[in-house]
Amino acid sequence: MEAIKENIQAVLADLPQHVRLVAVSKFHPKEAIEAAYSAGHRIFGESRVQELQEKKPILPDDIEWHFIGHLQPNKVKYIAPYVSLIHAMDSEKLLREIDKQGKKVGRRIPCLLQVHVAKEETKFGFLPDELKHILSSCDWKSLSYAKISGMMCMATFTDDEEQIRQEFKTANSLFEEIKKAYFAEDADFCIKSWGMSDDYHIAIEEGSNMIRVGTRIFGARQY
Ligand SMILES: *Cc1c(COP(=O)(O)O)cnc(C)c1O
């Protein structure tokens, strides 16, 4: 657990000021989170609702929990009372459910448009055209409890750094385009969540201001 403290300090040490770190603690025990917490960190990311529900009550209250995984609409209700940011909003149905559950608990819940820029078939998210379509056609502006606050993406799992860079570039220019077209007056639309353990340096060079790092902090996950 001592290593976790050193690892997170090392990641934070060379992070530009405008970039926030989400420490991805999925599959790691409470003690691992406590180690990072004792280094002063407060933002943690989980990707399974049940795991988050188990961890939340046994860890300090001032932790900002981010939900980073694929989220089924019928599970939003469990995390709506406390989740700080939902990274992977990938359907209109999910957006409406976040709004509905936010309204029930009286919380405005920030979420990010997950955009599919990777070459892989398996990744969730809106294709660029779908994104523009949903933003032009759906009444998202009237959903006052689901607050669209930026964009999230994952690059292809590959060693090809140039490909990864191109995918982040695509995400970044899409962000600028969407911002200009739909959120020009909205200062809250500002989060660019891309970059993980193996590619966060490239991500930051390509505009990211929120990185989601697990392995580099907590070590390999045991599934
Ligand atoms: C697991 C996960 C991460 C962290 O990945 P590492 O390679 O361990 O840093 C980041 N983002 C998402 C969406 C994840 O599911």
Short mmCIF file of C-alpha atoms and ligand atoms in Angstrom, two decimals:
data_model
loop_
_atom_site.label_atom_id
_atom_site.label_comp_id
_atom_site.label_asym_id
_atom_site.label_seq_id
_atom_site.Cartn_x
_atom_site.Cartn_y
_atom_site.Cartn_z
CA MET A 1 0.00 0.00 0.00
CA GLU A 2 3.01 2.28 0.49
CA ALA A 3 3.69 1.93 -3.25
CA ILE A 4 0.22 3.32 -4.04
CA LYS A 5 1.01 6.53 -2.22
CA GLU A 6 4.26 6.91 -4.14
CA ASN A 7 2.62 6.02 -7.45
CA ILE A 8 -0.15 8.56 -7.13
CA GLN A 9 2.27 11.26 -6.05
CA ALA A 10 4.40 10.46 -9.09
CA VAL A 11 1.42 10.75 -11.45
CA LEU A 12 0.29 14.01 -9.83
CA ALA A 13 3.82 15.46 -9.84
CA ASP A 14 4.06 15.78 -13.60
CA LEU A 15 0.43 16.64 -14.25
CA PRO A 16 -0.25 20.12 -15.68
CA GLN A 17 -2.42 22.23 -13.35
CA HIS A 18 -5.45 22.19 -15.61
CA VAL A 19 -5.63 18.39 -15.71
CA ARG A 20 -7.63 16.50 -13.07
CA LEU A 21 -6.85 12.94 -12.10
CA VAL A 22 -9.52 10.30 -11.56
CA ALA A 23 -7.89 7.44 -9.67
CA VAL A 24 -9.56 4.32 -11.09
CA SER A 25 -9.98 1.97 -8.14
CA LYS A 26 -12.19 -0.71 -9.70
CA PHE A 27 -11.35 -4.24 -8.55
CA HIS A 28 -9.08 -2.87 -5.82
CA PRO A 29 -9.95 -3.17 -2.13
CA LYS A 30 -10.87 -0.41 0.26
CA GLU A 31 -7.32 -0.37 1.66
CA ALA A 32 -5.93 0.62 -1.72
CA ILE A 33 -8.32 3.58 -1.90
CA GLU A 34 -7.41 4.55 1.66
CA ALA A 35 -3.74 4.61 0.69
CA ALA A 36 -4.41 7.03 -2.18
CA TYR A 37 -6.75 9.01 0.09
CA SER A 38 -4.02 9.38 2.67
CA ALA A 39 -1.84 10.90 -0.05
CA GLY A 40 -4.49 13.62 -0.26
CA HIS A 41 -6.41 12.35 -3.28
CA ARG A 42 -10.20 12.64 -3.34
CA ILE A 43 -11.43 11.74 -6.84
CA PHE A 44 -11.98 8.03 -7.50
CA GLY A 45 -13.51 6.20 -10.43
CA GLU A 46 -15.45 2.93 -10.42
CA SER A 47 -17.04 1.03 -13.27
CA ARG A 48 -19.50 -1.37 -11.66
CA VAL A 49 -22.54 -0.18 -9.73
CA GLN A 50 -22.55 -2.96 -7.18
CA GLU A 51 -18.88 -2.51 -6.36
CA LEU A 52 -19.30 1.23 -5.96
CA GLN A 53 -22.36 0.70 -3.76
CA GLU A 54 -20.30 -1.55 -1.49
CA LYS A 55 -17.33 0.79 -1.27
CA LYS A 56 -19.09 4.12 -0.87
CA PRO A 57 -20.45 3.58 2.71
CA ILE A 58 -17.18 2.23 4.11
CA LEU A 59 -14.96 5.02 2.81
CA PRO A 60 -14.68 8.72 3.73
CA ASP A 61 -17.61 10.95 2.86
CA ASP A 62 -15.59 13.61 1.10
CA ILE A 63 -14.59 11.28 -1.73
CA GLU A 64 -15.85 12.45 -5.11
CA TRP A 65 -17.06 9.27 -6.85
CA HIS A 66 -17.02 9.16 -10.63
CA PHE A 67 -18.79 6.43 -12.54
CA ILE A 68 -16.59 5.63 -15.54
CA GLY A 69 -18.01 2.38 -16.92
CA HIS A 70 -20.90 1.49 -19.16
CA LEU A 71 -24.03 2.29 -17.17
CA GLN A 72 -27.36 0.54 -17.62
CA PRO A 73 -30.24 2.99 -17.30
CA ASN A 74 -32.01 0.82 -14.71
CA LYS A 75 -29.03 1.17 -12.35
CA VAL A 76 -28.80 4.97 -12.33
CA LYS A 77 -31.14 5.14 -9.34
CA TYR A 78 -28.59 3.49 -7.05
CA ILE A 79 -25.83 6.02 -7.60
CA ALA A 80 -27.91 9.15 -8.29
CA PRO A 81 -27.89 10.29 -4.64
CA TYR A 82 -24.13 10.78 -4.55
CA VAL A 83 -22.30 10.29 -7.87
CA SER A 84 -20.24 13.34 -8.89
CA LEU A 85 -19.80 12.65 -12.57
CA ILE A 86 -21.05 9.99 -14.99
CA HIS A 87 -18.38 9.66 -17.69
CA ALA A 88 -20.00 7.30 -20.17
CA MET A 89 -23.38 8.69 -21.16
CA ASP A 90 -23.95 6.83 -24.41
CA SER A 91 -27.66 6.88 -25.18
CA GLU A 92 -30.63 9.19 -25.06
CA LYS A 93 -32.34 6.67 -22.83
CA LEU A 94 -29.54 6.91 -20.29
CA LEU A 95 -29.59 10.70 -20.45
CA ARG A 96 -33.32 10.77 -19.70
CA GLU A 97 -32.91 8.32 -16.84
CA ILE A 98 -30.13 10.41 -15.29
CA ASP A 99 -32.44 13.41 -15.49
CA LYS A 100 -35.33 11.50 -13.96
CA GLN A 101 -33.28 10.12 -11.07
CA GLY A 102 -31.54 13.46 -10.51
CA LYS A 103 -34.93 15.09 -10.20
CA LYS A 104 -36.06 12.49 -7.66
CA VAL A 105 -33.14 13.19 -5.35
CA GLY A 106 -32.96 16.91 -6.13
CA ARG A 107 -29.47 16.78 -7.61
CA ARG A 108 -28.15 18.07 -10.87
CA ILE A 109 -25.97 15.22 -12.12
CA PRO A 110 -23.12 16.07 -14.47
CA CYS A 111 -22.46 13.60 -17.28
CA LEU A 112 -20.20 13.35 -20.31
CA LEU A 113 -21.06 12.43 -23.87
CA GLN A 114 -19.14 9.27 -24.63
CA VAL A 115 -17.88 9.44 -28.16
CA HIS A 116 -16.68 6.47 -30.15
CA VAL A 117 -13.42 7.35 -31.86
CA ALA A 118 -11.60 4.01 -31.59
CA LYS A 119 -11.31 1.53 -34.42
CA GLU A 120 -12.55 -1.27 -32.19
CA GLU A 121 -16.10 -2.54 -32.59
CA THR A 122 -16.57 -3.26 -28.93
CA LYS A 123 -16.34 0.22 -27.48
CA PHE A 124 -19.53 1.98 -26.48
CA GLY A 125 -20.32 5.54 -27.36
CA PHE A 126 -21.89 7.82 -29.96
CA LEU A 127 -20.38 8.02 -33.40
CA PRO A 128 -19.65 11.65 -34.32
CA ASP A 129 -22.71 11.83 -36.59
CA GLU A 130 -24.98 10.28 -33.98
CA LEU A 131 -23.74 12.82 -31.49
CA LYS A 132 -24.66 15.73 -33.72
CA HIS A 133 -27.98 14.11 -34.47
CA ILE A 134 -28.92 13.67 -30.83
CA LEU A 135 -27.83 17.18 -29.92
CA SER A 136 -29.88 18.67 -32.75
CA SER A 137 -32.98 16.55 -32.28
CA CYS A 138 -33.42 15.77 -28.62
CA ASP A 139 -34.74 18.22 -26.04
CA TRP A 140 -31.67 17.80 -23.81
CA LYS A 141 -31.72 21.50 -22.92
CA SER A 142 -34.95 21.03 -21.03
CA LEU A 143 -33.51 18.20 -18.92
CA SER A 144 -32.42 20.32 -16.03
CA TYR A 145 -31.18 17.51 -13.78
CA ALA A 146 -28.86 15.80 -16.28
CA LYS A 147 -26.14 18.28 -16.99
CA ILE A 148 -24.02 17.57 -20.09
CA SER A 149 -20.59 18.77 -19.03
CA GLY A 150 -18.22 17.59 -21.71
CA MET A 151 -17.00 14.59 -23.56
CA MET A 152 -15.31 11.27 -22.83
CA CYS A 153 -13.60 8.74 -25.07
CA MET A 154 -11.30 5.73 -25.05
CA ALA A 155 -8.61 5.14 -27.64
CA THR A 156 -8.05 1.81 -29.34
CA PHE A 157 -6.06 -0.69 -27.27
CA THR A 158 -2.88 -0.72 -29.37
CA ASP A 159 0.85 -0.02 -29.23
CA ASP A 160 0.54 2.29 -32.20
CA GLU A 161 1.00 5.70 -30.58
CA GLU A 162 0.25 7.55 -33.79
CA GLN A 163 -3.14 5.90 -34.03
CA ILE A 164 -3.92 6.74 -30.41
CA ARG A 165 -2.87 10.33 -31.01
CA GLN A 166 -5.10 10.58 -34.09
CA GLU A 167 -8.09 9.28 -32.14
CA PHE A 168 -7.60 11.83 -29.38
CA LYS A 169 -7.18 14.54 -32.01
CA THR A 170 -10.51 13.49 -33.51
CA ALA A 171 -12.13 13.68 -30.08
CA ASN A 172 -10.63 17.08 -29.42
CA SER A 173 -11.79 18.64 -32.67
CA LEU A 174 -15.22 17.11 -32.18
CA PHE A 175 -15.33 18.66 -28.71
CA GLU A 176 -14.52 22.10 -30.15
CA GLU A 177 -17.13 21.71 -32.86
CA ILE A 178 -19.85 20.59 -30.42
CA LYS A 179 -18.91 23.28 -27.94
CA LYS A 180 -19.24 25.96 -30.60
CA ALA A 181 -22.46 24.63 -32.07
CA TYR A 182 -24.39 23.72 -28.91
CA PHE A 183 -22.65 24.93 -25.77
CA ALA A 184 -21.08 28.24 -26.73
CA GLU A 185 -22.77 30.04 -23.82
CA ASP A 186 -22.31 27.20 -21.37
CA ALA A 187 -19.16 27.40 -19.25
CA ASP A 188 -20.02 24.06 -17.63
CA PHE A 189 -19.40 22.22 -20.87
CA CYS A 190 -15.65 22.01 -20.38
CA ILE A 191 -14.57 18.48 -19.43
CA LYS A 192 -12.46 16.42 -21.81
CA SER A 193 -12.04 12.99 -20.24
CA TRP A 194 -9.48 10.99 -22.16
CA GLY A 195 -6.26 9.23 -21.23
CA MET A 196 -5.58 6.08 -19.18
CA SER A 197 -2.42 4.53 -17.68
CA ASP A 198 -0.73 3.80 -21.00
CA ASP A 199 -1.79 6.80 -23.01
CA TYR A 200 -2.46 9.73 -20.70
CA HIS A 201 0.64 11.67 -21.75
CA ILE A 202 -0.54 11.61 -25.36
CA ALA A 203 -4.07 12.44 -24.22
CA ILE A 204 -2.91 15.55 -22.37
CA GLU A 205 -0.94 16.68 -25.41
CA GLU A 206 -4.16 16.28 -27.37
CA GLY A 207 -6.34 18.42 -25.15
CA SER A 208 -7.47 16.18 -22.29
CA ASN A 209 -8.16 17.90 -18.98
CA MET A 210 -9.31 14.82 -17.05
CA ILE A 211 -7.43 11.54 -17.06
CA ARG A 212 -8.63 8.18 -15.68
CA VAL A 213 -5.69 6.23 -14.35
CA GLY A 214 -5.90 2.85 -12.61
CA THR A 215 -3.04 0.42 -13.17
CA ARG A 216 -0.28 2.98 -12.88
CA ILE A 217 -1.50 3.88 -9.40
CA PHE A 218 -2.91 0.67 -7.98
CA GLY A 219 -1.06 -1.99 -9.96
CA ALA A 220 -2.61 -4.77 -12.03
CA ARG A 221 -6.23 -5.66 -11.38
CA GLN A 222 -7.24 -9.18 -10.37
CA TYR A 223 -10.48 -9.96 -12.13
C1 LIG B 1 -10.45 0.64 -16.21
C2 LIG B 1 -10.66 1.93 -16.89
C3 LIG B 1 -9.67 2.93 -16.86
C4 LIG B 1 -8.32 2.77 -16.22
O1 LIG B 1 -7.49 1.95 -16.99
P1 LIG B 1 -5.94 1.74 -16.63
O2 LIG B 1 -5.36 1.23 -17.88
O3 LIG B 1 -5.87 0.77 -15.51
O4 LIG B 1 -5.38 3.07 -16.25
C5 LIG B 1 -9.99 4.13 -17.47
N1 LIG B 1 -11.17 4.35 -18.08
C6 LIG B 1 -12.13 3.41 -18.13
C7 LIG B 1 -13.42 3.71 -18.81
C8 LIG B 1 -11.91 2.18 -17.55
O5 LIG B 1 -12.88 1.24 -17.61
#
